[in-house]
CSV table of C-alpha atoms and ligand atoms in Angstrom, one decimal:
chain,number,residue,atom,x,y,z
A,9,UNK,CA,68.3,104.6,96.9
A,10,UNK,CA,72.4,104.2,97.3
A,11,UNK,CA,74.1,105.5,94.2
A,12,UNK,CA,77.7,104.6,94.2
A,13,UNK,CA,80.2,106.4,92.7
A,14,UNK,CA,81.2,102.9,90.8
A,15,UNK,CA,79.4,99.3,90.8
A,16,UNK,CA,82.3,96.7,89.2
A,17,UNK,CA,79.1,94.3,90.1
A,18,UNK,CA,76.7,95.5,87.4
A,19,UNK,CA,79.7,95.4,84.7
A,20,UNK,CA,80.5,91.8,85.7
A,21,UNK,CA,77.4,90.3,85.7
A,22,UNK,CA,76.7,89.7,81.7
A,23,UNK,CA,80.2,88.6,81.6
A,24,UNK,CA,80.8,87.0,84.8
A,25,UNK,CA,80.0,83.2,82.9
A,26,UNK,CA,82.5,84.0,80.0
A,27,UNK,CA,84.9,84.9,82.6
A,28,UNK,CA,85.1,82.3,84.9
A,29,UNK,CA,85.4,80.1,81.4
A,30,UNK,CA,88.1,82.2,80.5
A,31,UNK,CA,89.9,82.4,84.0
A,32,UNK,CA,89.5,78.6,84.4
A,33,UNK,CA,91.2,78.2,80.8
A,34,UNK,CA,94.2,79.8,81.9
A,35,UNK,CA,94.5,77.9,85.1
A,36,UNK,CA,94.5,74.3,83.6
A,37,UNK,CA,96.7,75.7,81.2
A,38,UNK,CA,99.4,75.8,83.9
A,39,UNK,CA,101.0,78.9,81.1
A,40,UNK,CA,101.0,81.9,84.2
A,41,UNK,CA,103.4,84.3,83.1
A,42,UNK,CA,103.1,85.5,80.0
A,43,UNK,CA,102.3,83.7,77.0
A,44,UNK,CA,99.7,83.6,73.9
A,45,UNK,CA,96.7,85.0,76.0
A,46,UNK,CA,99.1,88.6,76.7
A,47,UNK,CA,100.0,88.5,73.1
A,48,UNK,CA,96.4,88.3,72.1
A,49,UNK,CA,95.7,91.1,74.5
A,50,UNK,CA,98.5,93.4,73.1
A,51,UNK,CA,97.8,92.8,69.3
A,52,UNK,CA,94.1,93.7,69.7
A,53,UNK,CA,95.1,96.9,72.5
A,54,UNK,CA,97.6,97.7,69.0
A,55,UNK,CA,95.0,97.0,67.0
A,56,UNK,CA,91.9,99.4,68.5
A,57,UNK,CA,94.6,102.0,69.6
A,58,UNK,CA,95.6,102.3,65.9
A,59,UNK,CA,99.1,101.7,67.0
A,60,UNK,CA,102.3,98.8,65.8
A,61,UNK,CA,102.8,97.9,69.2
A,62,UNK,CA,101.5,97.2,72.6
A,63,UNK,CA,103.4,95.8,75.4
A,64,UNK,CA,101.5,94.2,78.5
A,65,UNK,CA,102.9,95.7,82.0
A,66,UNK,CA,102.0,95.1,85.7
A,67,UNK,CA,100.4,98.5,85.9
A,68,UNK,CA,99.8,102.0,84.6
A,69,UNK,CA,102.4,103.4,87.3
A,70,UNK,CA,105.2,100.3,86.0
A,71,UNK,CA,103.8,101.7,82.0
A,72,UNK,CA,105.2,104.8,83.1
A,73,UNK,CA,108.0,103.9,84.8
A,74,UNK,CA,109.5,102.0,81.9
A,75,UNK,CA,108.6,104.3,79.2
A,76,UNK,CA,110.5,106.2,80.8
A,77,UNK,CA,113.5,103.8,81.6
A,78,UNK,CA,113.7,103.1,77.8
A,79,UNK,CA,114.0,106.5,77.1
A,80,UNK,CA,117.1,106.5,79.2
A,81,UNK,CA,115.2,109.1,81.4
A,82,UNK,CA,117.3,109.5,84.3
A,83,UNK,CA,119.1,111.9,87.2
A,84,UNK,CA,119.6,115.6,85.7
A,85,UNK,CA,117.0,115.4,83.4
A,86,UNK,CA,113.8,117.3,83.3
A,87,UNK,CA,110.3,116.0,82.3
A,88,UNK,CA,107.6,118.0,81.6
A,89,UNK,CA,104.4,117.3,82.9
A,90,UNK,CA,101.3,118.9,85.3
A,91,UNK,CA,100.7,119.0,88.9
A,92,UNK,CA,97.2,118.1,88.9
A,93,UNK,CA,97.0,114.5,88.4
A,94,UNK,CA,97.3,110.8,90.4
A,95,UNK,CA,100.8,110.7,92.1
A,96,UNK,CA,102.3,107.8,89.8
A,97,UNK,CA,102.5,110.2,86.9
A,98,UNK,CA,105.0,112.3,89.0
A,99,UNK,CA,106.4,109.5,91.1
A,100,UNK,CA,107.8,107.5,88.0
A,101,UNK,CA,109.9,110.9,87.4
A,102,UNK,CA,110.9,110.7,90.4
A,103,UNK,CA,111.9,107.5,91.0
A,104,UNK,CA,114.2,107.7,88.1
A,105,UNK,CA,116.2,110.8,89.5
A,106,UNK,CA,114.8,113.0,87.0
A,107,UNK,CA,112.8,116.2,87.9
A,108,UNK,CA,109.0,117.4,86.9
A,109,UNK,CA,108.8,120.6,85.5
A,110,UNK,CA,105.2,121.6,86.3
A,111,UNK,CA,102.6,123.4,84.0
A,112,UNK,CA,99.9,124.9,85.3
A,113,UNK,CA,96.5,123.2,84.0
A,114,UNK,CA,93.6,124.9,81.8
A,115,UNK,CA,90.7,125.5,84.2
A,116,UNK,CA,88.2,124.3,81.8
A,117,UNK,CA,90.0,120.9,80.5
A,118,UNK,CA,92.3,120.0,83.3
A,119,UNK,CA,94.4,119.2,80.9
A,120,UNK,CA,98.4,120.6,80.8
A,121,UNK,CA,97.5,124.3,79.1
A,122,UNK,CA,100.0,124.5,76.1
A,123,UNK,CA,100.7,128.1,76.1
A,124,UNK,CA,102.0,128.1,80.2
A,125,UNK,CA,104.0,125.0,78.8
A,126,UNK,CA,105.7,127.1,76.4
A,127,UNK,CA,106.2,130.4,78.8
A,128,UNK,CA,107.3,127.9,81.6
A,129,UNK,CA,110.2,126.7,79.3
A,130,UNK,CA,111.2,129.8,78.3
A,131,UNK,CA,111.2,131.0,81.8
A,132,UNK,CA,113.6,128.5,83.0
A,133,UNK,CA,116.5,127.9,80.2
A,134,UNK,CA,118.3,126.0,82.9
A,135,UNK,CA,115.6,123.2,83.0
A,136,UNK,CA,114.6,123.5,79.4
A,137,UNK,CA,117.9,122.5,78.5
A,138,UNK,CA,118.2,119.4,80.3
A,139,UNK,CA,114.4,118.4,79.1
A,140,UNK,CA,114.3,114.6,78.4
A,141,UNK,CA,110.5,114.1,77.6
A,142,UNK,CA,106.9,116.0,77.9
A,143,UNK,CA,104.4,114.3,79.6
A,144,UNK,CA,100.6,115.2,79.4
A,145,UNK,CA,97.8,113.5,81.2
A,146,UNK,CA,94.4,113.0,79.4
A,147,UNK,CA,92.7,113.7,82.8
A,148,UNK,CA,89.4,112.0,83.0
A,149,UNK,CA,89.0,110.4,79.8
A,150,UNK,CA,89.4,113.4,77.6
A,151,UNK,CA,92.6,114.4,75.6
A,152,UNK,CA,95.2,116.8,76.6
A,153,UNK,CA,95.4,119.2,73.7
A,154,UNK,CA,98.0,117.3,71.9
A,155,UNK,CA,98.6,119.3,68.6
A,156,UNK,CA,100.8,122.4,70.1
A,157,UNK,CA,102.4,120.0,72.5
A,158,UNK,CA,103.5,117.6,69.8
A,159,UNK,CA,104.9,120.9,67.9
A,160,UNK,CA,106.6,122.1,71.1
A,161,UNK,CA,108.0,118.6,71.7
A,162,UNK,CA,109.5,118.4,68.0
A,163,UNK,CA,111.0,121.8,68.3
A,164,UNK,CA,112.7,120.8,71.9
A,165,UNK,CA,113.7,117.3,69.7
A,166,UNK,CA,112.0,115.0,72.8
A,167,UNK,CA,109.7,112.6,73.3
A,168,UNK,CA,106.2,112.5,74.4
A,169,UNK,CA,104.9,110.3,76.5
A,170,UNK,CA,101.2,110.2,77.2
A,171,UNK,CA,100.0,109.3,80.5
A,172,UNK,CA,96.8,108.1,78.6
A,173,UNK,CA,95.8,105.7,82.1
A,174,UNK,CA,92.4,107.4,82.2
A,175,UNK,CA,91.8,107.7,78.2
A,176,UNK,CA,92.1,104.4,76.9
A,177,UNK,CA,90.2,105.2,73.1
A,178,UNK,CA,89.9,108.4,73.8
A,179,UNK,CA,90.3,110.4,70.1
A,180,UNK,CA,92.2,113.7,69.3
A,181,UNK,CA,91.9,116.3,66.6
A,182,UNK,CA,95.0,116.7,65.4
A,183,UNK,CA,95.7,118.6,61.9
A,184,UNK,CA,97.2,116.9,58.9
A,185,UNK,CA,97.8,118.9,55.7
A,186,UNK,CA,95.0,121.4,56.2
A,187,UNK,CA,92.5,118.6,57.3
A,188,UNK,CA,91.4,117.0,61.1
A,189,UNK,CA,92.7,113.5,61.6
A,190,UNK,CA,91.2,112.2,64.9
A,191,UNK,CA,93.8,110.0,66.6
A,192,UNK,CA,93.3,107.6,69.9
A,193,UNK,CA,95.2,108.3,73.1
A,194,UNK,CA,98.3,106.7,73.2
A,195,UNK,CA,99.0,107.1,69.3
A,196,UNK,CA,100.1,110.2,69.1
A,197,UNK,CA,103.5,110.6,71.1
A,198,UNK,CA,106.4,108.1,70.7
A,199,UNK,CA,104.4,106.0,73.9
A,200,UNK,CA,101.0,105.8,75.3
A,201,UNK,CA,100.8,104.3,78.7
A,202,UNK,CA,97.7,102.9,80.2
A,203,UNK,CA,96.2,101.5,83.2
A,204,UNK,CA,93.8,98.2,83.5
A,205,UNK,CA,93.4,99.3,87.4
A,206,UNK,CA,89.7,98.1,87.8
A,207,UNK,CA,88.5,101.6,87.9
A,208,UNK,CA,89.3,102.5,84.8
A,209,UNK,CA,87.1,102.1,81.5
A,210,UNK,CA,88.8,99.2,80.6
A,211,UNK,CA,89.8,97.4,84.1
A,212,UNK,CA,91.3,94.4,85.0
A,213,UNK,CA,90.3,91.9,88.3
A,214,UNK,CA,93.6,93.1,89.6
A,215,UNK,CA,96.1,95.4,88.4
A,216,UNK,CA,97.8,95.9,84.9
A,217,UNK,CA,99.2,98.0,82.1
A,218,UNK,CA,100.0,98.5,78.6
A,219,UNK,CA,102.3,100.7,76.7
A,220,UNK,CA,101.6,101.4,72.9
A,221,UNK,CA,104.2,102.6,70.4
A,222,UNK,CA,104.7,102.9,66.4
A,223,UNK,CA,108.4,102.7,67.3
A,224,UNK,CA,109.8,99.1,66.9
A,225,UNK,CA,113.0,99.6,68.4
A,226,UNK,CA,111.3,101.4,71.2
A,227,UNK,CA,109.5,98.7,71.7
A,228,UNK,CA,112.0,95.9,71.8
A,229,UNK,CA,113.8,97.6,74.7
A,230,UNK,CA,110.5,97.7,76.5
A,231,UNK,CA,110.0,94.3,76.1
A,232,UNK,CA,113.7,93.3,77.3
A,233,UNK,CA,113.4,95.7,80.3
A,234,UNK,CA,109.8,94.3,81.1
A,235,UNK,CA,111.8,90.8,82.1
A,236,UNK,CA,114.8,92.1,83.7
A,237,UNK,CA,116.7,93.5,81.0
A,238,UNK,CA,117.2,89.6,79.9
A,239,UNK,CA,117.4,89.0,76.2
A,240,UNK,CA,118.2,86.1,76.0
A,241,UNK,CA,117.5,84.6,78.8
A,242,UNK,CA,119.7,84.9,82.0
A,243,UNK,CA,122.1,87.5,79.9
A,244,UNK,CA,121.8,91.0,81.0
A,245,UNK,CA,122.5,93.6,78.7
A,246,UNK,CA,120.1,96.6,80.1
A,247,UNK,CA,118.9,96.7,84.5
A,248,UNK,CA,115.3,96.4,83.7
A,249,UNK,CA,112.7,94.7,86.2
A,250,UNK,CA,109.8,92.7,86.9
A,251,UNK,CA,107.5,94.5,85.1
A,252,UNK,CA,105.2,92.1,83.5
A,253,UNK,CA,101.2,91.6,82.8
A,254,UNK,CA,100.0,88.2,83.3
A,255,UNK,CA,97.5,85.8,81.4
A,256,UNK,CA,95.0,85.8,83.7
A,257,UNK,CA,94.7,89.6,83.7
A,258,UNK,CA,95.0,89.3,79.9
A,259,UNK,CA,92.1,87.1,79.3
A,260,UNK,CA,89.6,89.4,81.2
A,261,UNK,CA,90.6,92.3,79.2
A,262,UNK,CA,90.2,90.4,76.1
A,263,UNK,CA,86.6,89.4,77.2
A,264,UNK,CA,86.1,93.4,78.1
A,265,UNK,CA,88.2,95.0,75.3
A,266,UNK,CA,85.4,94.9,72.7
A,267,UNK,CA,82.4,96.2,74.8
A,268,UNK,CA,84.3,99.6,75.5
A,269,UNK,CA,82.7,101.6,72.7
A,270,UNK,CA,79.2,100.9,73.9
A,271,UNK,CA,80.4,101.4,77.4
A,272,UNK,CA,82.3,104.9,76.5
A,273,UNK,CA,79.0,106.1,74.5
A,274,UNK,CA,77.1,104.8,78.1
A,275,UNK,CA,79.0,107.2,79.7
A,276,UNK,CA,78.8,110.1,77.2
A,277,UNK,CA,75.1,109.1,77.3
A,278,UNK,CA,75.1,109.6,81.0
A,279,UNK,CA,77.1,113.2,80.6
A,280,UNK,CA,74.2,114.4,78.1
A,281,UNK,CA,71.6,113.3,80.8
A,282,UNK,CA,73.4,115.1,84.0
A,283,UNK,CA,73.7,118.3,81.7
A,284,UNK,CA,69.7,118.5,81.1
A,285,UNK,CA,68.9,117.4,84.7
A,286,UNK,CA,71.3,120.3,86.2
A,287,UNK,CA,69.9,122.5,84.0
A,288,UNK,CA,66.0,121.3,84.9
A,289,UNK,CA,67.0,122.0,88.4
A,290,UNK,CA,68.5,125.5,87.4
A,291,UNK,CA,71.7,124.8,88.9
A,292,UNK,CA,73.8,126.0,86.4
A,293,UNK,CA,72.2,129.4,85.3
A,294,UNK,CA,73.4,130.5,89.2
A,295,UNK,CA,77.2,129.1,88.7
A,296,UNK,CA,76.8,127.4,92.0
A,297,UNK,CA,78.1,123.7,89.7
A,298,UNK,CA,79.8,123.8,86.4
A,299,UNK,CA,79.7,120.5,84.5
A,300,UNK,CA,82.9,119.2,82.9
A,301,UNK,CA,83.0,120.9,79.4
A,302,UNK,CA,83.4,118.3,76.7
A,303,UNK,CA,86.8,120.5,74.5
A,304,UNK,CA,86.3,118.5,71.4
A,305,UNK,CA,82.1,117.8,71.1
A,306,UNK,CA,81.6,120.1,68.9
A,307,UNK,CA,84.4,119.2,66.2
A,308,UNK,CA,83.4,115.3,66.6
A,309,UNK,CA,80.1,115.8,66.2
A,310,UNK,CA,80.5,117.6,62.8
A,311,UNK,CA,83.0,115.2,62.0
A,312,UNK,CA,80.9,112.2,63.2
A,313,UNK,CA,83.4,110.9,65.5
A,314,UNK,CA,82.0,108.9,69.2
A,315,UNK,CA,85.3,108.6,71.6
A,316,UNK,CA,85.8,112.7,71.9
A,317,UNK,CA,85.4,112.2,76.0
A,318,UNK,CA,85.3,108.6,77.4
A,319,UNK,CA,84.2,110.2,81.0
A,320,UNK,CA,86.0,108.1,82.9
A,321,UNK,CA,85.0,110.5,85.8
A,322,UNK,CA,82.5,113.6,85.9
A,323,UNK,CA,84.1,115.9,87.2
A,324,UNK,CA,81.9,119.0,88.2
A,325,UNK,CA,83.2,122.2,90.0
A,326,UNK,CA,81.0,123.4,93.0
A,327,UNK,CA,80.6,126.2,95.6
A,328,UNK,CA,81.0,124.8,99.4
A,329,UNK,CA,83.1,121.4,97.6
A,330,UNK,CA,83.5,120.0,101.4
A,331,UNK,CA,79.9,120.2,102.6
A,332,UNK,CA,78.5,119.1,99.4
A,333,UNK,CA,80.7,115.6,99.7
A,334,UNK,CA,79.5,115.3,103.3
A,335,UNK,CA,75.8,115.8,102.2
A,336,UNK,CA,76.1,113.4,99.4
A,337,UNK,CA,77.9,110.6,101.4
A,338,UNK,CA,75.1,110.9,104.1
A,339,UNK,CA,72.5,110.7,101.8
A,340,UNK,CA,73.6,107.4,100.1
A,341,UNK,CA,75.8,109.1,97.0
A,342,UNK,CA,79.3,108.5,96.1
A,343,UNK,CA,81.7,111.0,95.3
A,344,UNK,CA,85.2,111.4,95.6
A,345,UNK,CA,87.9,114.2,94.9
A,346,UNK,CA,90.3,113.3,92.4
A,347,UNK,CA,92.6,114.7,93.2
A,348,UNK,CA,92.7,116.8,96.9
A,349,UNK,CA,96.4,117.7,96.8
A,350,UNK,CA,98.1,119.0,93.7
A,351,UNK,CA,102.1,117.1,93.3
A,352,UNK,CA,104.1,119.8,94.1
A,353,UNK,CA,102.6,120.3,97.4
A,354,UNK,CA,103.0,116.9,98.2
A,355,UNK,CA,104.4,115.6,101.7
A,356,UNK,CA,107.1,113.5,99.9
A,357,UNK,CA,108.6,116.7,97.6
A,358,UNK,CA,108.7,119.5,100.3
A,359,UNK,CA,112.3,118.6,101.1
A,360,UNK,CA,113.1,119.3,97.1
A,361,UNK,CA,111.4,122.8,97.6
A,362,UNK,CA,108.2,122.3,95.4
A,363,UNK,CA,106.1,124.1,98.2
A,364,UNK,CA,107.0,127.2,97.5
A,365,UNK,CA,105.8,126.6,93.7
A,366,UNK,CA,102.1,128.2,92.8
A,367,UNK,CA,99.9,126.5,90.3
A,368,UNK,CA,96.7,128.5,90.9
A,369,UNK,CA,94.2,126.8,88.6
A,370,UNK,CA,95.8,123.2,89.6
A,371,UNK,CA,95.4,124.2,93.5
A,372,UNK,CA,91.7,125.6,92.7
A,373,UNK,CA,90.7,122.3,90.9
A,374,UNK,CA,91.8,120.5,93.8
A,375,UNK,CA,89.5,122.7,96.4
A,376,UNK,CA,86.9,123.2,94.1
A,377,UNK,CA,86.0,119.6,92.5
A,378,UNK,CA,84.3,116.7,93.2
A,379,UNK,CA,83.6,113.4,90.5
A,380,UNK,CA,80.0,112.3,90.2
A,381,UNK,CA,78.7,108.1,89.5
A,382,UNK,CA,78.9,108.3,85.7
A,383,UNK,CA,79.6,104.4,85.2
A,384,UNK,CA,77.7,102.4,82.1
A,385,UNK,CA,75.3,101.1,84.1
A,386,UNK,CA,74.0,103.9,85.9
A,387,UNK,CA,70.3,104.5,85.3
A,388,UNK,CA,68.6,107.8,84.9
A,389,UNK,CA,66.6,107.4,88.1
A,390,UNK,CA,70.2,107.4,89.9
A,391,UNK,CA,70.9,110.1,88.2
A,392,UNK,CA,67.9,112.0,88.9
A,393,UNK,CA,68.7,111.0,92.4
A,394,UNK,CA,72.2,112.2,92.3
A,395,UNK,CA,71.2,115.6,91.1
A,396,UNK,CA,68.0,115.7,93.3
A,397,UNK,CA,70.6,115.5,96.3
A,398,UNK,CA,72.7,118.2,95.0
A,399,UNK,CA,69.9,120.6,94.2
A,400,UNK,CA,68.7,119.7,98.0
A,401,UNK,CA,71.7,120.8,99.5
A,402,UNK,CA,72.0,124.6,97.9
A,403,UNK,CA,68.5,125.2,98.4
A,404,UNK,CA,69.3,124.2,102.2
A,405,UNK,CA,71.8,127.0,102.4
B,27,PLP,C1,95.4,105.1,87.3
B,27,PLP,C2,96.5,106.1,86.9
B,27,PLP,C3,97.8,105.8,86.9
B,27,PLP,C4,98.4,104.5,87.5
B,27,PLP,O1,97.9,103.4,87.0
B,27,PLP,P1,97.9,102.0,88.0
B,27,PLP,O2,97.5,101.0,87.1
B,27,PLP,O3,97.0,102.3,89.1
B,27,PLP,O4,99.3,101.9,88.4
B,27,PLP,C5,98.7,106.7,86.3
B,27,PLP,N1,98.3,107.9,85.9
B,27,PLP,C6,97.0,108.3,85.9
B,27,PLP,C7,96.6,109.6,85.4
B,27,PLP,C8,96.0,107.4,86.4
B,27,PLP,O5,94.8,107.7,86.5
C-alpha cells in the first residue's frame, strides 16, 4: 500500500459536486476580481477567527508582506522572528529592507522560545532599539506561546504579527484576570496572517491569503494597499500593490471553511492513533523517534477545548533522519523535511553575514525531523503501515 504524505483527492471528492456548482457560479457571473463571494469569505474567516476583520490576499507570503507594509515596516528597522520556519516569513522582512532578528526555537514546540527572545533583545540594545514588530510562527498547527510574547511586545510598545499560515483555528491559553481565555490564531496580536496554499488545513485550488485584525484603521490601510494604494480609484495616496484574493478562490474556501473542525479533530484523531502505534511497536521507550508533543493538551482537555493543535504536519524527531526518508520513500510512504535549512543559513543572506549566526535547536530540528501523512482522511491501516515501515527500518540496523 502507497501512503502519501497528503491526498487533496480524498478531501475533494464529497465536495467536488458543490464545487464545480460553486466555481461555475462565479464564472457566469463574469464578477472575477473581487466582489460579494471575497466578502462572504472574509466575514465568516472574521467570524470563526473571533476577529472584526479579515482581508482576502493573494497568499500567506503577500499576508505577510502587507501586514507588514501597513505597519510602515521598512529599511533600519528590526523584526523579530525565528529561523526555523518556511522562507516567506523571513523574506517578507526582507523584502521591505528591514532586518530579522532571530530567536532560537524551543526544541519541544518549535515554536520561537520566549525567554531567548527576551535575552536576545537585551543582548543587542542596538537592534532592540530599532524593533518595529515581533513575529512568531505557530509551526505546524500549534501556537507559539503567545502570553510572554504579547507582554514582551507591549513593554517594547510594537506590534505583533502572527505568521498563523499553518494554524488557521488553532486556540491559545492566554490569561485574563486570574482566569484562561483560549483565543484562535490570528486574534491575538494586532494581525494574523494566513495561508489558503492547498496544503494547508484550510487550502484553496490555487493560492491565497487572509489577514485578520480587531484594528479598523489597520485594516482600512490594508485594504487600500491590497489595490495599489488606490482609494478612490486611480488616486494614490499610499505605494501599495496587487495583492488581492479572487472569487473563485473565495468560493472554495467558503464550501471548505465549515468542515475544518471535523477535519482538525481528524487530524488530532490521527496524532492519538500514531502515539499508541509507536508505542505498540516500542519505538519510543528506546528514544530512537519522539512524537511531536501536543504544549497545550493537557490545559484544553480540562478546559474542554478541541483546536489546541490542528497538526497541520506531524512532525516526529528520529535517529539516522536521512536513511529513514530514503527507506520510507522506497517503500511507498511520504515524508518530507520541513524545513532542511534553517533562514539564517540561507544561500540568499550569506552576503548579510547570517552564517556566522548559531541557532543550535533550530539547526538540530532541521537535521533531525521528518513530517509523517497525518491528513483527515488517512485510515488507521495507513497508519499502521506508516509506522510498520518505520519500526522495519531500526530493527534493520
Ligand atoms: C505556507 C506558509 C507561508 C506562505 O504562504 P503562501 O500562501 O504559500 O504564500 C508563510 N509562512 C508559513 C509558516 C507557511 O507555512
Amino acid at each position: 500500500m502507497t501512503v502519501p504524505l497528503l491526498d487533496l483527492r480524498a478531501q475533494l471528492a464529497p465536495l467536488r459536486d458543490e464545487i464545480l456548482t460553486a466555481v461555475t457560479e462565479v464564472i457566469d457571473s463574469t464578477t472575477y476580481i473581487m466582489g460579494p463571494k471575497v466578502e462572504a469569505l472574509e466575514r465568516h474567516v472574521a467570524e470563526y477567527c473571533g476577529v472584526e476583520h479579515a482581508i482576502g490576499v493573494s497568499s500567506g507570503t503577500d499576508a505577510l508582506l502587507l501586514a507588514l507594509m501597513a505597519l510602515n515596516v521598512g529599511p533600519g528597522d528590526v523584526v523579530l522572528t525565528t529561523p526555523y520556519t518556511f522562507f516567506a516569513t523571513m523574506g517578507s522582512i526582507l523584502r521591505l529592507g528591514a532586518t530579522p532578528l532571530f530567536v532560537d526555537i524551543d526544541p519541544v514546540s518549535y515554536n520561537m522560545d520566549p525567554q531567548q527572545a527576551e535575552a536576545v533583545l537585551a543582548a543587542h540594545p542596538e537592534a532592540a532599539a530599532k524593533l518595529k514588530a515581533i513575529m512568531p510562527v505557530h509551526l505546524y498547527g500549534q501556537c507559539a506561546d503567545m502570553a510572554p510574547l504579547l507582554r514582551m511586545a507591549a513593554g517594547y510598545g510594537v506590534p505583533v504579527i502572527e505568521d498563523a499560515a499553518q494554524a488557521i483555528g488553532a486556540v491559545c491559553p492566554l490569561a485574563e484576570g486570574g482566569k484562561t481565555v483560549w483565543q484562535r490564531a490570528g486574534a491575538m496580536g494586532t494581525a494574523g496572517c494566513f495561508s489558503f496554499f492547498p496544503s494547508k488545513n484550510l487550502g484553496g485550488i490555487g493560492d491565497g491569503g487572509m489577514i485578520v485584525t480587531n484594528d479598523a484603521a489597520l485594516a482600512e490601510k490594508m485594504r487600500i494597499l491590497r489595490v495599489h494604494g488606490s482609494a478612490p480609484k486611480y488616486y494614490h495616496r499610499l505605494i501599495g500593490g496587487n495583492f488581492r484574493l479572487d472569487p473563485l478562490q473565495a468560493v472554495v474556501l467558503d464550501i471548505k471553511l465549515p468542515h475544518l473542525p471535523t477535519w482538525h479533530q481528524a487530524r488530532r484523531d490521527n496524532a492519538g492513533r500514531y502515539q499508541r502505534l509507536f508505542t505498540e511497536a516500542g519505538l519510543l521507550a528506546t528514544g530512537v523517534v519522539t512524537l511531536p508533543h501536543a504544549v497545550y493538551g493537557e490545559a484544553a482537555r480540562r478546559d474542554g477545548v478541541a483546536d489546541h493543535h490542528i497538526y497541520n504536519q506531524f512532525v516526529i524527531r528520529v535517529e539516522a533522519r536521512d536513511e529513514l526518508i530514503q527507506h520510507l520513500h522506497s517503500s511507498g510512504i511520504g515524508a518530507e523535511i520541513y524545513y532542511p535549512v534553517p533562514l539564517h543559513q540561507q544561500e540568499c543572506v550569506a552576503s548579510l553575514g547570517y552564517g556566522g549566526l548559531s541557532f543550535p535547536a533550530a539547526e538540530r530540528a532541521a537535521q533531525e525531523t521528518l513530517a509523517l501523512p497525518i491528513y483527515p482522511e488517512l485510515t488507521e491501516a495507513m497508519q499502521q503501515e506508516v509506522v510498520a515501515a518505520i519500526a522495519a527500518f531500526y530493527r534493520g540496523r
